[in-house]
Each structure stands twice: as structure tokens, then as C-alpha cells.
mmCIF file of C-alpha atoms in Angstrom:
data_model
loop_
_atom_site.group_PDB
_atom_site.id
_atom_site.type_symbol
_atom_site.label_atom_id
_atom_site.label_comp_id
_atom_site.label_asym_id
_atom_site.label_seq_id
_atom_site.Cartn_x
_atom_site.Cartn_y
_atom_site.Cartn_z
ATOM 1 C CA MET A 1 0.225 0.582 -0.027
ATOM 2 C CA PRO A 2 1.449 2.785 -0.790
ATOM 3 C CA GLU A 3 -0.583 5.211 0.530
ATOM 4 C CA LYS A 4 -0.188 4.637 3.998
ATOM 5 C CA ILE A 5 3.707 5.263 3.514
ATOM 6 C CA ILE A 6 3.078 8.571 1.532
ATOM 7 C CA SER A 7 0.430 9.700 4.481
ATOM 8 C CA TYR A 8 3.400 9.933 6.858
ATOM 9 C CA ILE A 9 5.873 11.384 4.341
ATOM 10 C CA GLY A 10 2.242 13.822 3.889
ATOM 11 C CA PHE A 11 3.022 13.563 8.369
ATOM 12 C CA ALA A 12 6.317 14.702 8.375
ATOM 13 C CA LEU A 13 5.669 17.815 5.820
ATOM 14 C CA ARG A 14 3.255 19.010 7.443
ATOM 15 C CA ALA A 15 4.636 18.768 10.894
ATOM 16 C CA ARG A 16 8.393 20.091 9.511
ATOM 17 C CA LYS A 17 10.130 17.621 9.784
ATOM 18 C CA VAL A 18 12.342 17.341 6.626
ATOM 19 C CA LYS A 19 14.100 18.072 3.984
ATOM 20 C CA LEU A 20 13.181 18.063 1.089
ATOM 21 C CA GLY A 21 15.425 17.961 -1.869
ATOM 22 C CA VAL A 22 19.967 17.144 -1.400
ATOM 23 C CA ASN A 23 21.029 20.962 -0.830
ATOM 24 C CA ALA A 24 18.636 20.900 1.838
ATOM 25 C CA ALA A 25 19.380 17.768 3.137
ATOM 26 C CA GLU A 26 23.799 19.053 2.929
ATOM 27 C CA THR A 27 21.904 21.750 6.368
ATOM 28 C CA ALA A 28 20.825 19.293 8.242
ATOM 29 C CA LYS A 29 22.641 19.168 12.084
ATOM 30 C CA ILE A 30 24.421 14.888 11.510
ATOM 31 C CA GLY A 31 22.631 12.649 12.670
ATOM 32 C CA ALA A 32 18.954 14.738 12.501
ATOM 33 C CA ILE A 33 18.300 12.926 9.025
ATOM 34 C CA LYS A 34 16.740 9.527 9.925
ATOM 35 C CA LEU A 35 15.633 8.459 6.926
ATOM 36 C CA LEU A 36 16.599 9.154 3.158
ATOM 37 C CA VAL A 37 14.139 8.820 0.749
ATOM 38 C CA LEU A 38 14.700 9.376 -3.408
ATOM 39 C CA CYS A 39 12.798 9.145 -6.970
ATOM 40 C CA SER A 40 14.340 6.286 -9.620
ATOM 41 C CA THR A 41 15.251 9.442 -12.083
ATOM 42 C CA ALA A 42 17.600 10.670 -9.338
ATOM 43 C CA SER A 43 20.366 11.495 -11.460
ATOM 44 C CA GLU A 44 24.084 9.885 -10.574
ATOM 45 C CA ASN A 45 25.360 13.266 -9.099
ATOM 46 C CA THR A 46 22.141 13.377 -7.016
ATOM 47 C CA VAL A 47 22.414 8.426 -5.704
ATOM 48 C CA LYS A 48 26.068 9.217 -4.869
ATOM 49 C CA ASP A 49 25.247 12.904 -2.859
ATOM 50 C CA ALA A 50 22.542 10.870 -0.675
ATOM 51 C CA LYS A 51 24.674 8.221 -0.477
ATOM 52 C CA SER A 52 26.897 10.220 1.140
ATOM 53 C CA LEU A 53 24.592 11.594 3.669
ATOM 54 C CA ALA A 54 22.925 8.291 4.653
ATOM 55 C CA LYS A 55 26.615 7.478 6.130
ATOM 56 C CA LYS A 56 26.693 10.665 7.310
ATOM 57 C CA HIS A 57 24.021 10.444 9.467
ATOM 58 C CA GLY A 58 23.101 6.609 10.233
ATOM 59 C CA ALA A 59 20.086 6.347 7.962
ATOM 60 C CA LYS A 60 18.641 3.962 5.616
ATOM 61 C CA ILE A 61 17.533 5.320 2.062
ATOM 62 C CA VAL A 62 14.596 3.760 0.073
ATOM 63 C CA LEU A 63 14.373 4.001 -3.466
ATOM 64 C CA SER A 64 10.247 4.940 -4.382
ATOM 65 C CA ARG A 65 10.077 2.842 -7.918
ATOM 66 C CA GLN A 66 7.533 3.808 -9.442
ATOM 67 C CA ILE A 67 6.287 6.849 -7.490
ATOM 68 C CA PRO A 68 7.779 11.008 -8.639
ATOM 69 C CA VAL A 69 8.951 11.877 -5.313
ATOM 70 C CA GLU A 70 7.808 14.773 -6.529
ATOM 71 C CA GLU A 71 4.772 14.091 -6.534
ATOM 72 C CA ILE A 72 4.390 12.954 -3.110
ATOM 73 C CA VAL A 73 6.004 16.268 -2.001
ATOM 74 C CA HIS A 74 3.989 18.412 -4.857
ATOM 75 C CA LYS A 75 8.128 20.172 -5.764
ATOM 76 C CA GLU A 76 8.987 20.525 -9.334
ATOM 77 C CA ASN A 77 12.295 17.971 -10.473
ATOM 78 C CA CYS A 78 12.477 16.919 -6.261
ATOM 79 C CA LYS A 79 14.175 13.444 -6.367
ATOM 80 C CA LEU A 80 15.187 13.254 -2.768
ATOM 81 C CA ILE A 81 13.471 13.514 0.347
ATOM 82 C CA ALA A 82 15.441 14.129 3.451
ATOM 83 C CA LEU A 83 13.274 12.637 7.440
ATOM 84 C CA LEU A 84 14.234 13.956 10.672
ATOM 85 C CA ASP A 85 11.703 12.498 12.123
ATOM 86 C CA GLY A 86 12.574 8.947 13.941
ATOM 87 C CA GLN A 87 9.070 7.491 14.581
ATOM 88 C CA LEU A 88 7.451 8.141 10.806
ATOM 89 C CA SER A 89 10.376 7.047 9.119
ATOM 90 C CA LYS A 90 9.939 3.610 11.355
ATOM 91 C CA ALA A 91 7.296 3.941 10.355
ATOM 92 C CA ILE A 92 8.282 4.180 6.823
ATOM 93 C CA LEU A 93 10.368 1.065 6.948
ATOM 94 C CA ASN A 94 7.681 -1.304 8.528
ATOM 95 C CA ASN A 95 5.530 -0.732 5.445
ATOM 96 C CA LEU A 96 7.999 -1.516 2.657
ATOM 97 C CA ASN A 97 6.025 -2.317 -0.296
ATOM 98 C CA GLU A 98 7.053 -2.951 -3.806
ATOM 99 C CA HIS A 99 6.834 -0.199 -4.793
ATOM 100 C CA PHE A 100 9.052 1.212 -1.787
ATOM 101 C CA VAL A 101 11.714 -0.735 -0.799
ATOM 102 C CA ILE A 102 15.616 -0.256 0.761
ATOM 103 C CA LEU A 103 18.343 0.957 -1.964
ATOM 104 C CA GLU A 104 21.145 -0.026 0.824
ATOM 105 C CA ALA A 105 20.286 -1.617 3.772
ATOM 106 C CA GLU A 106 23.585 -0.524 5.825
ATOM 107 C CA PHE A 107 27.300 1.304 5.173
#
């Protein structure tokens, strides 16, 4: 059910517990990012930056396979969501399905 994960991301947006895009995510304090949601249409550089951020913050990366991230957050050309809320991140990880999969488990 992608609706559940999209709802959790919506809750995080409403609570202002997200950073949208690579540049915004890089401004987060070390350890603040709990989960990264990456679009399947992201460029190689964005994927490389996301992996670097995940390593720096100890976060996991979830790949959105069928639903573009820009449609989830309603922001044009957005390819990365950095979630700052631990509980919502855990809820997303517990509800993964064929639409959202873990890109890399650990670094």
C-alpha cells in the first residue's frame, strides 16, 4: 500500500520534519536525518550525494520505484526527501512494499 507511506511522508511535511532536495538535506545537523527517500529517476550525482548523506547520518535510503518523489511532496524536480522524525521513519520502514524498497541496508 503506497498510500500509507505517502501519508506518513505527508505527516512529516505537515510537522516540518523534512528537508527537500540534496542541498537542503546537506544543511541538516549530523545525525538529524533518520531516513532518505530517493526517486528512481534521480541522477547519478544525486544518488551519490544521497549515499554520502546516509553514511554521514547513519540513515537508510528508501527508493521510490513507481511514484515520483515530486508528486509525493508536490514540489517540481524534487528527487530526495530527508526525514528528520525517527518515529515516522520507523513507520515507513515497517510498511515497505513493491513501490518503496531499501536501496542499501547499511554502509
